[in-house]
Tab-separated table of C-alpha atoms in Angstrom:
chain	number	residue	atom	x	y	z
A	1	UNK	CA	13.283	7.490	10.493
A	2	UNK	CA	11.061	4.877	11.740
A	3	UNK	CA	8.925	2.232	9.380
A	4	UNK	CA	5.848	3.702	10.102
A	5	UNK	CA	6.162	6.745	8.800
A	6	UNK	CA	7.612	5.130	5.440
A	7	UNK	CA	5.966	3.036	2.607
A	8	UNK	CA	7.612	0.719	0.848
A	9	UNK	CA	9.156	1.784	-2.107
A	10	UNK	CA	10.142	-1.074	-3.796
A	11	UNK	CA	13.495	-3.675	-3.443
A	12	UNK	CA	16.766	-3.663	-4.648
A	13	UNK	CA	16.804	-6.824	-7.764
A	14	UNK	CA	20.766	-7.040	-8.540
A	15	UNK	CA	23.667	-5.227	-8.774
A	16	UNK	CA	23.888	-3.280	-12.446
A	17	UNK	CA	27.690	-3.113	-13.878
A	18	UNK	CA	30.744	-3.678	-11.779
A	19	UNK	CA	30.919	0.178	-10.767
A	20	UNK	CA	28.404	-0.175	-7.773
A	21	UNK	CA	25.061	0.138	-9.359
A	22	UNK	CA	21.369	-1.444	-8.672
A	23	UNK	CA	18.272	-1.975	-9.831
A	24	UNK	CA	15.472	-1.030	-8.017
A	25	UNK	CA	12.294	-2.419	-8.825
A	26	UNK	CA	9.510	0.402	-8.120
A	27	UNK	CA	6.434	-1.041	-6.513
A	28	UNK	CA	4.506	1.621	-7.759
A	29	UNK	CA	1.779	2.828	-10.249
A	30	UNK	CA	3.646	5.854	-12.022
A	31	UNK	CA	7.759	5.372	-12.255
A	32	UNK	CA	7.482	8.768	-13.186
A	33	UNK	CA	6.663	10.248	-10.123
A	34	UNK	CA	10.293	9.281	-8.299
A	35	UNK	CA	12.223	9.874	-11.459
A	36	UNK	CA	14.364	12.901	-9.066
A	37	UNK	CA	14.330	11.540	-5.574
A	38	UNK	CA	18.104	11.809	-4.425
A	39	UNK	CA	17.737	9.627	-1.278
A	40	UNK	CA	15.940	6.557	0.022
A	41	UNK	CA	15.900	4.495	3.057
A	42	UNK	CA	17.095	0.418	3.164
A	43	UNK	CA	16.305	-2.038	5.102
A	44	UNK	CA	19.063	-3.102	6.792
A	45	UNK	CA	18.220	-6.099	9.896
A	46	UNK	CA	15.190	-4.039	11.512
A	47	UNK	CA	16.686	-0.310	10.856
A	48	UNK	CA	16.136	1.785	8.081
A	49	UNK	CA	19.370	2.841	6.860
A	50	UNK	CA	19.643	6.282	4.568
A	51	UNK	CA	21.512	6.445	1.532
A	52	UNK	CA	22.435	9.323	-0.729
A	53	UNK	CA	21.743	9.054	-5.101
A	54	UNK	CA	24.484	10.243	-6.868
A	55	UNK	CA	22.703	9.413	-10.018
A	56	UNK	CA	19.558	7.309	-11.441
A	57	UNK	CA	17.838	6.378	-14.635
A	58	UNK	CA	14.238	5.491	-14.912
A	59	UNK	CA	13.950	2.304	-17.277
A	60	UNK	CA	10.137	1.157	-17.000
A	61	UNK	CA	8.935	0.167	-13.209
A	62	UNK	CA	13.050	0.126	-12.542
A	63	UNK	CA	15.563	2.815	-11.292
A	64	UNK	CA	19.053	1.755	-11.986
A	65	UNK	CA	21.200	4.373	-9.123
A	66	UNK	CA	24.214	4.635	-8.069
A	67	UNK	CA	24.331	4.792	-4.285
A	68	UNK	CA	26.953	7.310	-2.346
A	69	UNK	CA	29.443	4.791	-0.716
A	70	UNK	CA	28.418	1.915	-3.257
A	71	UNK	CA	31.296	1.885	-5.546
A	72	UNK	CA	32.072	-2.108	-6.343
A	73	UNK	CA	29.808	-5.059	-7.607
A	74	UNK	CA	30.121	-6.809	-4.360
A	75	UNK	CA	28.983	-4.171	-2.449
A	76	UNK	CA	26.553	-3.864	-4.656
A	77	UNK	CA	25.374	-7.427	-5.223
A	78	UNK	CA	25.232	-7.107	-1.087
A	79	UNK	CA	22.439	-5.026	-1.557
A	80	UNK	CA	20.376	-7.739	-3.208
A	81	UNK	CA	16.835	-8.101	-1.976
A	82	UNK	CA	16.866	-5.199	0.399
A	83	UNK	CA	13.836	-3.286	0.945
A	84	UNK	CA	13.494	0.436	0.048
A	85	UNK	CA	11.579	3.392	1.339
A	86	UNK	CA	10.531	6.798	1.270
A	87	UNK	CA	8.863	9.071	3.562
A	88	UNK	CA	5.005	8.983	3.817
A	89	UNK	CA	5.390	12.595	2.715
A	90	UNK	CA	6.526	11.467	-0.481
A	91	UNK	CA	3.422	9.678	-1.697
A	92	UNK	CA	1.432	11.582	-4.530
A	93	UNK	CA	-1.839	13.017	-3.443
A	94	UNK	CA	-4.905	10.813	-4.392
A	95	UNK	CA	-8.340	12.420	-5.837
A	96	UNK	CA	-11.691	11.126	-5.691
A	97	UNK	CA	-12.246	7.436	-5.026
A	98	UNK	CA	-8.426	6.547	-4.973
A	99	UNK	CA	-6.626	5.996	-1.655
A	100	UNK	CA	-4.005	4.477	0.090
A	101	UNK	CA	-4.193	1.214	2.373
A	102	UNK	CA	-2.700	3.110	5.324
A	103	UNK	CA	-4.573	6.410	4.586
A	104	UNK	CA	-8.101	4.101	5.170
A	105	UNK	CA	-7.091	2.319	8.619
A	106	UNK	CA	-9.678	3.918	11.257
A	107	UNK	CA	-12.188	5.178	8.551
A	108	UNK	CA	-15.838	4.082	9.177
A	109	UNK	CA	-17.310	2.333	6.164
A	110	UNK	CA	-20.819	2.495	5.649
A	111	UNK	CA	-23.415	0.502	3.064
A	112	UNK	CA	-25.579	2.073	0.826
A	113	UNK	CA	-28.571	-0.275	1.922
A	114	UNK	CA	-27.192	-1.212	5.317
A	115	UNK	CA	-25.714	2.296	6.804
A	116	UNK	CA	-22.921	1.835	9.108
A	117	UNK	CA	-20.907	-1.094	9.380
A	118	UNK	CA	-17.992	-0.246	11.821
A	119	UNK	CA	-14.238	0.685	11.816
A	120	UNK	CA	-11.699	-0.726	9.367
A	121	UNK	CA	-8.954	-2.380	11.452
A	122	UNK	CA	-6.704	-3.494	8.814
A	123	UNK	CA	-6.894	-4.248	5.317
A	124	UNK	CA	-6.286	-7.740	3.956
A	125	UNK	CA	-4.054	-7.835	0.172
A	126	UNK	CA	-5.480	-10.765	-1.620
A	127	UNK	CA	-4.843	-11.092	-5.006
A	128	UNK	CA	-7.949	-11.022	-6.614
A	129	UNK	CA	-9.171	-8.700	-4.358
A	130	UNK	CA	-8.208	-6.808	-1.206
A	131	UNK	CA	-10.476	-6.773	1.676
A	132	UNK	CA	-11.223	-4.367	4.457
A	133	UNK	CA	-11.375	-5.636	8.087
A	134	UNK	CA	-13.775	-4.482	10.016
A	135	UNK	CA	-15.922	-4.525	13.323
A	136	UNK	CA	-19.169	-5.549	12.220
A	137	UNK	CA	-21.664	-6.077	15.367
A	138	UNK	CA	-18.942	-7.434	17.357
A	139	UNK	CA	-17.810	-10.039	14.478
A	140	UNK	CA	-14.624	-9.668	12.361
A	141	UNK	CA	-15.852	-8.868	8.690
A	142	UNK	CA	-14.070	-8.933	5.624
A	143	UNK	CA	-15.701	-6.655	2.644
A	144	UNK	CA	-14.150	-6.046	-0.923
A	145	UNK	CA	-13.565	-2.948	-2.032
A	146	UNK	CA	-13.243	-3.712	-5.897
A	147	UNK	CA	-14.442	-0.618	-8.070
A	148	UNK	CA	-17.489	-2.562	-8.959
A	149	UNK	CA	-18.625	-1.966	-4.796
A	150	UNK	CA	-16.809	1.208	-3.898
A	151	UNK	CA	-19.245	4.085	-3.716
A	152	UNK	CA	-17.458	7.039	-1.831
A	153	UNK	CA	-14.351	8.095	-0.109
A	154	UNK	CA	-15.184	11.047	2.022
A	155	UNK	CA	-11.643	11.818	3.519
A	156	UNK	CA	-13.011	15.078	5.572
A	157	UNK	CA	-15.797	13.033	7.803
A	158	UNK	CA	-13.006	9.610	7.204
A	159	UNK	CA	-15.505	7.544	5.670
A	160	UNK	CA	-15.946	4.893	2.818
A	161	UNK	CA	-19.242	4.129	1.108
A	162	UNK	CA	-19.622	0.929	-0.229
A	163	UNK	CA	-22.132	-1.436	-1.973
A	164	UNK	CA	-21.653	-4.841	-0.875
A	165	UNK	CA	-23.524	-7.597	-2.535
A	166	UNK	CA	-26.749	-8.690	-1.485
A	167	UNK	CA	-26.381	-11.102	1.701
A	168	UNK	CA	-22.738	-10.908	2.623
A	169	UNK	CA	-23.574	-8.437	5.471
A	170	UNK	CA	-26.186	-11.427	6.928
A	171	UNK	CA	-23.122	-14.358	6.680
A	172	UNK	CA	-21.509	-11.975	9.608
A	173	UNK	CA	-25.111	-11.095	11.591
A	174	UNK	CA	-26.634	-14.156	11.347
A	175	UNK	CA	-29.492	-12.612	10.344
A	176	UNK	CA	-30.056	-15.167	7.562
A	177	UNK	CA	-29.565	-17.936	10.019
A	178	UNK	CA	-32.658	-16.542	12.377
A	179	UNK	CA	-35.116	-16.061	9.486
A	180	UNK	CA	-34.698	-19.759	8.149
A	181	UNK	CA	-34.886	-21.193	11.780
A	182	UNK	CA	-38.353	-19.281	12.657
C-alpha cells in the first residue's frame, strides 16, 4: 500500500498499560465511524507498515488497541508519534456541499459573478481558513472556501461554485490596478 492511496488516520499518542496497548488519536469528525476497523497502516521511515487489531475501544476522538505483535510497554511506547492510515476506500461518503481535500484537487471552480476561474492545484490548510489554489489567468490564486462563500459542489461535471467577496478576484487580474491608472 502506497501513501497516496491512504489518508491519514490519525497518530499513535502513548503506550496504554504495560500489556502493549496505544492510544490513537483519531483525526477525524465522527470516532464512530472506525469503531470496527481491525487493521491500519503505520508509518514506519517512508513505508507504510500493516498491522493487525486484536482488540480496540473507542473513548472520545481516541482508540485505545491492542496491536498483533505489540505485547510489552516498550514496544509499545516505540510506537509513539507514528502516523496511521487507512485506505482511501475507507473514508465515509460525503453529501451535498461536504468534500474531501483530495477528492477537490483538479475540480474547476467557478464564481457566481465571475464564471470560471481555473483548476484547483492544491489546497492550502490555514487555520482560520483553508484556501484553494488555483490557476487564475496565468497567476497563482488563493480563494477561501468557508461556508459563508461555498455555493456548489457538483461532483458529476467536478466543479465548485463559489462566491468570493467583492474585489479579491481583481488583486490577482489587476484589473483594479488598470481602472485607477486610466
Amino acid at each position: 500500500m502506497t501513501i497516496d492511496k491512504c489518508f491519514q488516520l490519525g497518530h499513535i499518542t502513548k503506550p496504554h498499560g504495560y500489556k502493549g496497548n496505544v492510544v490513537l488519536f483519531l483525526d477525524v469528525d465522527d470516532s464512530s465511524e472506525y469503531r470496527n476497523i481491525d487493521a491500519l497502516f503505520l508509518k514506519m521511515g517512508e513505508s507504510l507498515v500493516p498491522f493487525f487489531i486484536t482488540k480496540s475501544d473507542v473513548k472520545g476522538k481516541q482508540l485505545i488497541l491492542q496491536l498483533e505483535g505489540v505485547t510489552t510497554e516498550d514496544e509499545a511506547e516505540r510506537l509513539r508519534g507514528t502516523e496511521a492510515y487507512l485506505p482511501l476506500e475507507f473514508l465515509p461518503k460525503l453529501k451535498g456541499n461536504q468534500f474531501y481535500f483530495h477528492e477537490v484537487i483538479g475540480y474547476t471552480v467557478e464564481d457566481e459573478k465571475h464564471g470560471m476561474i481555473g483548476e484547483i492545484k492544491a489546497i492550502m490548510e490555514h487555520s482560520a481558513n483553508p484556501l484553494f489554489i488555483c490557476d487564475y489567468r496565468g497567476v497563482e490564486a488563493l480563494l477561501p472556501f468557508h461556508d459563508h462563500v461555498l455555493r456548489k459542489v457538483d461532483r458529476a461535471k467536478k466543479i465548485i461554485t463559489l462566491d468570493l467577496p467583492d474585489g479579491l478576484l481583481e488583486l490577482y487580474s489587476g484589473e483594479d490596478k488598470e481602472q485607477q491608472e486610466d
